Short mmCIF file of C-alpha atoms in Angstrom, two decimals:
data_model
loop_
_atom_site.label_atom_id
_atom_site.label_comp_id
_atom_site.label_asym_id
_atom_site.label_seq_id
_atom_site.Cartn_x
_atom_site.Cartn_y
_atom_site.Cartn_z
CA UNK J 1 -98.17 60.56 70.55
CA UNK J 2 -98.42 64.34 70.37
CA UNK J 3 -101.90 65.80 69.98
CA UNK J 4 -102.55 69.14 68.32
CA UNK J 5 -105.68 71.06 67.50
CA UNK J 6 -104.61 71.81 63.92
CA UNK J 7 -101.88 70.27 61.77
CA UNK J 8 -101.01 72.44 58.76
CA UNK J 9 -99.21 70.61 55.94
CA UNK J 10 -97.16 73.09 53.91
CA UNK J 11 -95.29 76.22 55.00
CA UNK J 12 -96.06 78.40 52.03
CA UNK J 13 -97.81 81.73 52.44
CA UNK J 14 -101.28 80.16 52.72
CA UNK J 15 -100.21 77.60 55.32
CA UNK J 16 -98.21 80.01 57.46
CA UNK J 17 -100.91 82.69 57.43
CA UNK J 18 -103.61 80.19 58.36
CA UNK J 19 -101.42 78.84 61.16
CA UNK J 20 -100.74 82.31 62.51
CA UNK J 21 -104.42 83.23 62.58
CA UNK J 22 -105.35 79.99 64.31
CA UNK J 23 -102.58 80.32 66.90
CA UNK J 24 -103.72 83.85 67.67
CA UNK J 25 -107.11 82.37 68.51
CA UNK J 26 -105.48 80.17 71.15
CA UNK J 27 -105.36 76.90 69.23
CA UNK J 28 -102.46 74.46 69.42
CA UNK J 29 -101.09 74.59 65.86
CA UNK J 30 -98.26 72.68 64.22
CA UNK J 31 -96.94 73.35 60.69
CA UNK J 32 -94.80 70.84 58.81
CA UNK J 33 -92.99 71.23 55.50
CA UNK J 34 -90.65 68.84 53.71
CA UNK J 35 -88.27 71.68 52.79
CA UNK J 36 -85.39 72.34 55.15
CA UNK J 37 -85.30 76.00 54.14
CA UNK J 38 -88.21 78.17 53.00
CA UNK J 39 -85.90 79.99 50.60
CA UNK J 40 -85.75 76.86 48.41
CA UNK J 41 -88.45 75.54 46.14
CA UNK J 42 -90.07 78.95 45.53
CA UNK J 43 -92.67 78.61 42.78
CA UNK J 44 -94.06 82.11 42.41
CA UNK J 45 -92.81 85.32 40.87
CA UNK J 46 -94.21 87.16 43.88
CA UNK J 47 -96.34 89.79 42.14
CA UNK J 48 -98.66 91.47 44.64
CA UNK J 49 -101.56 93.45 43.19
CA UNK J 50 -102.77 96.76 44.57
CA UNK J 51 -105.90 95.28 46.13
CA UNK J 52 -103.84 92.88 48.22
CA UNK J 53 -101.48 95.60 49.40
CA UNK J 54 -104.46 97.82 50.29
CA UNK J 55 -106.13 95.10 52.37
CA UNK J 56 -103.24 93.21 53.97
CA UNK J 57 -100.14 94.18 55.89
CA UNK J 58 -97.26 93.14 53.65
CA UNK J 59 -94.11 94.87 55.00
CA UNK J 60 -92.99 97.60 52.62
CA UNK J 61 -89.30 96.72 52.86
CA UNK J 62 -90.02 93.30 51.33
CA UNK J 63 -91.50 94.88 48.20
CA UNK J 64 -89.93 96.35 45.08
CA UNK J 65 -90.95 99.66 43.47
CA UNK J 66 -94.51 100.23 42.32
CA UNK J 67 -95.36 99.30 38.73
CA UNK J 68 -97.95 101.35 36.84
CA UNK J 69 -97.20 100.43 33.21
CA UNK J 70 -98.11 97.17 31.49
CA UNK J 71 -96.95 96.51 27.93
CA UNK J 72 -98.78 93.83 25.94
CA UNK J 73 -96.81 92.42 23.01
CA UNK J 74 -98.00 90.33 20.05
CA UNK J 75 -95.83 87.45 18.82
CA UNK J 76 -94.02 89.83 16.44
CA UNK J 77 -92.98 91.94 19.49
CA UNK J 78 -93.83 95.04 17.41
CA UNK J 79 -95.94 98.00 18.59
CA UNK J 80 -96.88 96.82 22.10
CA UNK J 81 -100.02 98.15 23.74
CA UNK J 82 -99.13 100.30 26.75
CA UNK J 83 -101.64 100.47 29.59
CA UNK J 84 -100.87 103.00 32.31
CA UNK J 85 -102.60 103.34 35.66
CA UNK J 86 -102.66 106.52 37.74
CA UNK J 87 -101.52 104.53 40.80
CA UNK J 88 -99.14 101.70 41.64
CA UNK J 89 -100.81 98.46 40.52
CA UNK J 90 -98.11 95.83 41.11
CA UNK J 91 -95.12 95.33 43.38
CA UNK J 92 -92.81 92.33 43.24
CA UNK J 93 -91.81 90.84 46.58
CA UNK J 94 -88.66 89.13 47.72
CA UNK J 95 -90.54 85.86 48.33
CA UNK J 96 -87.80 84.20 50.36
CA UNK J 97 -88.00 87.15 52.76
CA UNK J 98 -91.82 87.09 52.68
CA UNK J 99 -91.85 83.42 53.68
CA UNK J 100 -89.35 84.03 56.46
CA UNK J 101 -91.45 86.96 57.71
CA UNK J 102 -94.58 84.76 57.69
CA UNK J 103 -92.59 81.99 59.43
CA UNK J 104 -91.53 84.32 62.26
CA UNK J 105 -95.05 85.74 62.56
CA UNK J 106 -96.59 82.27 62.87
CA UNK J 107 -94.11 81.25 65.56
CA UNK J 108 -94.58 84.56 67.40
CA UNK J 109 -98.30 83.85 67.51
CA UNK J 110 -97.60 80.46 69.10
CA UNK J 111 -97.57 78.03 66.16
CA UNK J 112 -94.80 75.44 65.93
CA UNK J 113 -93.17 75.30 62.49
CA UNK J 114 -91.13 72.17 61.77
CA UNK J 115 -89.12 72.01 58.57
CA UNK J 116 -87.55 68.96 56.92
CA UNK J 117 -90.53 66.73 57.73
CA UNK J 118 -92.39 65.05 54.86
CA UNK J 119 -96.10 64.30 55.19
CA UNK J 120 -96.91 60.67 54.34
CA UNK J 121 -100.63 60.33 55.03
CA UNK J 122 -103.50 60.73 57.45
CA UNK J 123 -106.24 58.42 58.69
CA UNK J 124 -108.69 58.67 61.59
CA UNK J 125 -106.99 61.82 62.87
CA UNK J 126 -103.48 60.31 62.95
CA UNK J 127 -100.96 62.01 60.67
CA UNK J 128 -97.87 60.10 59.59
CA UNK J 129 -94.50 61.49 58.51
CA UNK J 130 -91.34 60.11 56.97
CA UNK J 131 -88.65 59.80 59.62
CA UNK J 132 -90.68 61.39 62.42
CA UNK J 133 -93.22 60.30 65.01
CA UNK J 134 -96.90 60.49 64.03
CA UNK J 135 -99.15 63.21 65.42
CA UNK J 136 -102.82 63.09 66.36
CA UNK J 137 -104.65 66.13 64.99
CA UNK J 138 -108.23 67.28 65.56
CA UNK J 139 -108.15 69.02 62.18
CA UNK J 140 -105.80 69.02 59.17
CA UNK J 141 -105.14 71.91 56.78
CA UNK J 142 -103.88 70.99 53.32
CA UNK J 143 -101.57 73.80 52.20
CA UNK J 144 -99.34 71.42 50.28
CA UNK J 145 -99.57 72.85 46.79
CA UNK J 146 -101.36 72.31 43.52
CA UNK J 147 -101.05 68.52 43.61
CA UNK J 148 -102.15 68.15 47.21
CA UNK J 149 -101.67 64.77 48.87
CA UNK J 150 -103.78 65.96 51.80
CA UNK J 151 -106.74 66.58 49.49
CA UNK J 152 -106.65 62.96 48.34
CA UNK J 153 -106.31 61.58 51.86
CA UNK J 154 -109.28 63.65 53.07
CA UNK J 155 -111.44 62.71 50.07
CA UNK J 156 -111.66 66.33 48.90
CA UNK J 157 -111.48 67.62 45.34
CA UNK J 158 -108.12 67.83 43.57
CA UNK J 159 -106.87 70.17 40.85
CA UNK J 160 -107.04 68.76 37.34
CA UNK J 161 -106.37 71.76 35.08
CA UNK J 162 -102.87 73.15 35.13
CA UNK J 163 -100.48 75.49 33.46
CA UNK J 164 -96.81 74.85 34.05
CA UNK J 165 -94.57 77.85 34.59
CA UNK J 166 -90.85 78.49 34.75
CA UNK J 167 -88.74 81.59 35.18
CA UNK J 168 -85.23 82.77 35.78
CA UNK J 169 -84.47 85.29 38.50
CA UNK J 170 -81.22 87.24 38.57
CA UNK J 171 -79.79 90.42 40.10
CA UNK J 172 -79.82 93.59 38.01
CA UNK J 173 -77.72 96.70 38.21
CA UNK J 174 -79.59 99.49 40.02
CA UNK J 175 -81.37 102.03 37.85
CA UNK J 176 -81.06 99.97 34.66
CA UNK J 177 -84.78 99.97 33.84
CA UNK J 178 -87.99 101.84 34.59
CA UNK J 179 -90.53 99.71 36.45
CA UNK J 180 -92.85 98.04 33.95
CA UNK J 181 -94.62 94.72 33.46
CA UNK J 182 -93.89 93.29 30.00
CA UNK J 183 -96.33 90.59 28.83
CA UNK J 184 -95.86 88.69 25.56
CA UNK J 185 -98.79 86.82 24.06
CA UNK J 186 -97.05 84.21 21.91
CA UNK J 187 -98.34 80.61 21.77
CA UNK J 188 -95.01 79.42 20.37
CA UNK J 189 -93.34 80.01 23.73
CA UNK J 190 -96.34 80.20 26.12
CA UNK J 191 -99.36 78.27 24.75
CA UNK J 192 -102.48 79.33 26.63
CA UNK J 193 -100.76 81.97 28.73
CA UNK J 194 -97.88 84.42 28.23
CA UNK J 195 -94.25 85.28 28.72
CA UNK J 196 -93.35 88.01 31.21
CA UNK J 197 -90.56 90.30 32.33
CA UNK J 198 -90.77 92.30 35.56
CA UNK J 199 -88.34 93.34 38.28
CA UNK J 200 -88.47 94.05 41.98
CA UNK J 201 -85.83 96.77 41.90
CA UNK J 202 -83.07 94.30 42.70
CA UNK J 203 -83.88 91.20 40.65
CA UNK J 204 -85.37 90.62 37.22
CA UNK J 205 -87.96 87.90 36.69
CA UNK J 206 -88.22 86.49 33.17
CA UNK J 207 -90.64 83.63 32.68
CA UNK J 208 -93.11 81.70 30.59
CA UNK J 209 -96.11 79.52 31.37
CA UNK J 210 -98.55 77.50 29.34
CA UNK J 211 -100.32 74.20 28.89
CA UNK J 212 -97.76 71.41 29.19
CA UNK J 213 -99.36 69.23 26.49
CA UNK J 214 -98.75 72.04 23.97
CA UNK J 215 -95.10 72.56 24.95
CA UNK J 216 -93.63 70.06 22.52
CA UNK J 217 -90.00 71.05 23.09
CA UNK J 218 -90.31 71.32 26.87
CA UNK J 219 -90.66 74.35 29.08
CA UNK J 220 -86.96 74.77 29.79
CA UNK J 221 -86.20 75.04 26.08
CA UNK J 222 -89.06 77.52 25.60
CA UNK J 223 -87.89 79.62 28.52
CA UNK J 224 -84.35 79.77 27.16
CA UNK J 225 -85.70 80.79 23.75
CA UNK J 226 -87.80 83.56 25.33
CA UNK J 227 -84.94 84.84 27.49
CA UNK J 228 -82.83 85.34 24.36
CA UNK J 229 -85.02 88.21 23.10
CA UNK J 230 -87.44 89.00 25.93
CA UNK J 231 -88.56 92.66 25.78
CA UNK J 232 -87.61 94.78 28.76
CA UNK J 233 -85.01 92.32 30.05
CA UNK J 234 -81.63 93.41 31.40
CA UNK J 235 -78.36 91.47 31.58
CA UNK J 236 -77.74 89.47 34.77
CA UNK J 237 -75.55 91.19 37.32
CA UNK J 238 -75.05 88.02 39.34
CA UNK J 239 -76.04 84.35 39.64
CA UNK J 240 -79.19 83.10 37.92
CA UNK J 241 -81.85 81.16 39.86
CA UNK J 242 -84.45 78.96 38.17
CA UNK J 243 -87.97 78.51 39.48
CA UNK J 244 -90.95 76.56 38.22
CA UNK J 245 -93.97 74.46 38.98
CA UNK J 246 -97.62 73.72 38.20
CA UNK J 247 -100.27 76.46 38.34
CA UNK J 248 -103.90 75.33 38.87
CA UNK J 249 -106.26 77.30 36.61
CA UNK J 250 -109.51 75.35 36.92
CA UNK J 251 -110.89 77.75 39.52
CA UNK J 252 -111.65 77.19 43.20
CA UNK J 253 -112.43 73.55 43.86
CA UNK J 254 -115.97 72.67 44.83
CA UNK J 255 -115.38 70.33 47.77
CA UNK J 256 -112.86 72.10 49.97
CA UNK J 257 -113.80 70.99 53.47
CA UNK J 258 -114.91 67.99 55.52
CA UNK J 259 -115.06 67.37 59.28
CA UNK J 260 -111.44 66.15 59.24
CA UNK J 261 -109.86 69.09 57.41
CA UNK J 262 -109.85 71.65 54.61
CA UNK J 263 -107.69 73.06 51.81
CA UNK J 264 -106.10 76.47 51.34
CA UNK J 265 -103.92 78.15 48.71
CA UNK J 266 -103.01 76.27 45.54
CA UNK J 267 -104.33 73.04 47.07
CA UNK J 268 -107.79 74.66 47.03
CA UNK J 269 -107.41 75.93 43.46
CA UNK J 270 -107.34 79.45 44.90
CA UNK J 271 -105.75 80.97 41.82
CA UNK J 272 -107.34 83.38 39.37
CA UNK J 273 -108.21 81.20 36.37
CA UNK J 274 -107.43 84.00 33.93
CA UNK J 275 -104.37 85.80 35.30
CA UNK J 276 -103.00 82.78 37.25
CA UNK J 277 -102.37 85.03 40.26
CA UNK J 278 -102.53 83.23 43.60
CA UNK J 279 -101.15 85.53 46.33
CA UNK J 280 -104.34 87.55 46.84
CA UNK J 281 -106.57 84.46 46.93
CA UNK J 282 -104.32 82.64 49.38
CA UNK J 283 -104.46 85.48 51.91
CA UNK J 284 -108.22 85.95 51.63
CA UNK J 285 -109.04 82.26 51.83
CA UNK J 286 -106.62 81.75 54.72
CA UNK J 287 -108.52 84.39 56.65
CA UNK J 288 -111.83 82.67 56.01
CA UNK J 289 -110.37 79.21 56.66
CA UNK J 290 -109.01 80.23 60.06
CA UNK J 291 -112.36 81.69 61.11
CA UNK J 292 -114.24 78.57 60.01
CA UNK J 293 -111.78 76.16 61.69
CA UNK J 294 -111.79 78.10 64.96
CA UNK J 295 -115.58 78.24 65.04
CA UNK J 296 -115.91 74.55 64.24
CA UNK J 297 -113.36 73.36 66.80
CA UNK J 298 -114.82 75.61 69.46
CA UNK J 299 -118.44 74.48 68.97
CA UNK J 300 -118.30 71.14 67.15
CA UNK J 301 -121.08 72.45 64.89
CA UNK J 302 -120.48 71.04 61.41
CA UNK J 303 -122.81 73.64 59.90
CA UNK J 304 -120.01 76.18 60.34
CA UNK J 305 -117.96 74.25 57.78
CA UNK J 306 -120.54 75.14 55.11
CA UNK J 307 -119.28 78.73 55.22
CA UNK J 308 -116.16 77.49 53.43
CA UNK J 309 -118.11 76.87 50.27
CA UNK J 310 -116.16 76.24 47.08
CA UNK J 311 -119.25 76.36 44.90
CA UNK J 312 -120.12 79.85 46.12
CA UNK J 313 -116.59 81.14 45.53
CA UNK J 314 -116.39 79.42 42.16
CA UNK J 315 -119.59 81.09 40.97
CA UNK J 316 -117.82 84.46 41.09
CA UNK J 317 -115.38 83.23 38.45
CA UNK J 318 -117.77 82.31 35.63
CA UNK J 319 -116.59 85.17 33.42
CA UNK J 320 -112.92 84.50 34.08
CA UNK J 321 -113.31 80.77 33.49
CA UNK J 322 -114.90 81.59 30.12
CA UNK J 323 -112.02 83.94 29.27
CA UNK J 324 -109.58 81.21 30.34
CA UNK J 325 -111.12 78.91 27.71
CA UNK J 326 -110.82 81.67 25.10
CA UNK J 327 -107.19 82.26 26.10
CA UNK J 328 -106.48 78.53 25.89
CA UNK J 329 -107.81 78.50 22.35
CA UNK J 330 -105.18 80.95 21.06
CA UNK J 331 -102.74 78.40 19.68
CA UNK J 332 -101.21 80.11 16.61
CA UNK J 333 -99.18 83.31 16.14
CA UNK J 334 -101.80 84.61 13.70
CA UNK J 335 -104.56 84.16 16.29
CA UNK J 336 -102.43 85.91 18.92
CA UNK J 337 -101.72 88.82 16.58
CA UNK J 338 -105.47 89.12 15.95
CA UNK J 339 -106.23 89.02 19.69
CA UNK J 340 -103.77 91.83 20.39
CA UNK J 341 -105.27 93.80 17.49
CA UNK J 342 -108.68 93.51 19.17
CA UNK J 343 -107.19 94.83 22.40
CA UNK J 344 -105.93 97.94 20.62
CA UNK J 345 -109.47 99.27 20.26
CA UNK J 346 -111.24 101.26 22.95
CA UNK J 347 -113.35 98.34 24.16
CA UNK J 348 -110.35 96.00 24.08
CA UNK J 349 -108.17 98.37 26.07
CA UNK J 350 -110.97 98.84 28.61
CA UNK J 351 -111.28 95.05 29.01
CA UNK J 352 -107.52 94.62 29.39
CA UNK J 353 -107.34 97.43 31.95
CA UNK J 354 -110.23 95.91 33.90
CA UNK J 355 -108.49 92.54 34.05
CA UNK J 356 -105.07 93.96 34.93
CA UNK J 357 -106.02 96.92 37.11
CA UNK J 358 -109.48 96.00 38.40
CA UNK J 359 -110.48 94.96 41.92
CA UNK J 360 -112.16 91.69 40.99
CA UNK J 361 -109.16 89.40 41.30
CA UNK J 362 -110.75 87.32 44.06
CA UNK J 363 -114.08 87.47 45.92
CA UNK J 364 -114.13 89.36 49.18
CA UNK J 365 -114.63 87.07 52.18
CA UNK J 366 -115.53 89.77 54.73
CA UNK J 367 -119.31 89.15 54.60
CA UNK J 368 -118.76 85.52 55.51
CA UNK J 369 -116.45 86.49 58.35
CA UNK J 370 -119.14 88.86 59.60
CA UNK J 371 -121.66 86.00 59.52
CA UNK J 372 -119.31 84.00 61.72
CA UNK J 373 -119.06 86.95 64.16
CA UNK J 374 -115.26 86.70 64.03
CA UNK J 375 -112.88 89.63 64.01
CA UNK J 376 -110.16 90.16 61.43
CA UNK J 377 -106.88 89.58 63.26
CA UNK J 378 -104.71 89.64 60.15
CA UNK J 379 -105.58 93.18 59.12
#
């Protein structure tokens, strides 16, 4: 039986970044993913916010043009609120290319990435797979998505509050639209969240997300209805791809780590409860996770694991969790029209700009890394 220091389950951005950081620290790291190609099963639009691009090295050629304008629409679609920043706030990535870049980077650092292998379970340090030999692992990282099987096997917390999202992605003719992020607050098509239109310079992304128990006609039907009159959309210039999946919005889970393993990315609930953005959290928590794992495996001191504290991270989200509950309560077009009317005022516009353009999307983990006396190899 093979023995590895760390077995990472899931080759999404969180899993691959954690694996790369651990391999750079000299650990024997294996990554497994049930997908045979990382270009399939993509579940994110790929919107990177300015703070992420300032702090992390995301290759520029994988990113679309900068977006400075956000338009907020009421259900009537009339008189949207335009918020404009004096700098680029969003860029949409080619996520298939981002995953492939992260894949190559992890392998270059020394991690082994094995695709087409499905995780079955883990017990007493032995990890079992479907159709492959088991592996003995000193530590397991659950990067296996919002409904993490690893979390259950390790006895850690699991996500219980979800939105479900779906979008279509299709090529667009060059120069057909000015970069902008169109957001429609309409509980008829996106109960508890919103519909969106944004492009990466080559592809348009048109999507909706909301609470599944309020989507009586099903998300595919709601998406098709939104696509028919989505503001800012452009006709497809090629084949249409569909994406979708659950989005955890209950905040960072409390119990994220035990002596046998820990959780990163969506598995950890590392998604902004208000905006549902998860790319910035996954990179920051992967950095902290790698430092904690390396310190623990090097010393055997379980006190190091306490630095990966879900309660402490969750406390930073009290305001956003409250706003999530307010957002979830907007269940009628009249209430949505009233909410947008509130945002038209000076205080409302300031609040919207703070949420969309502010730097508080996810807590900074640098102080905890400093406490661990670990450098920052990702940056």
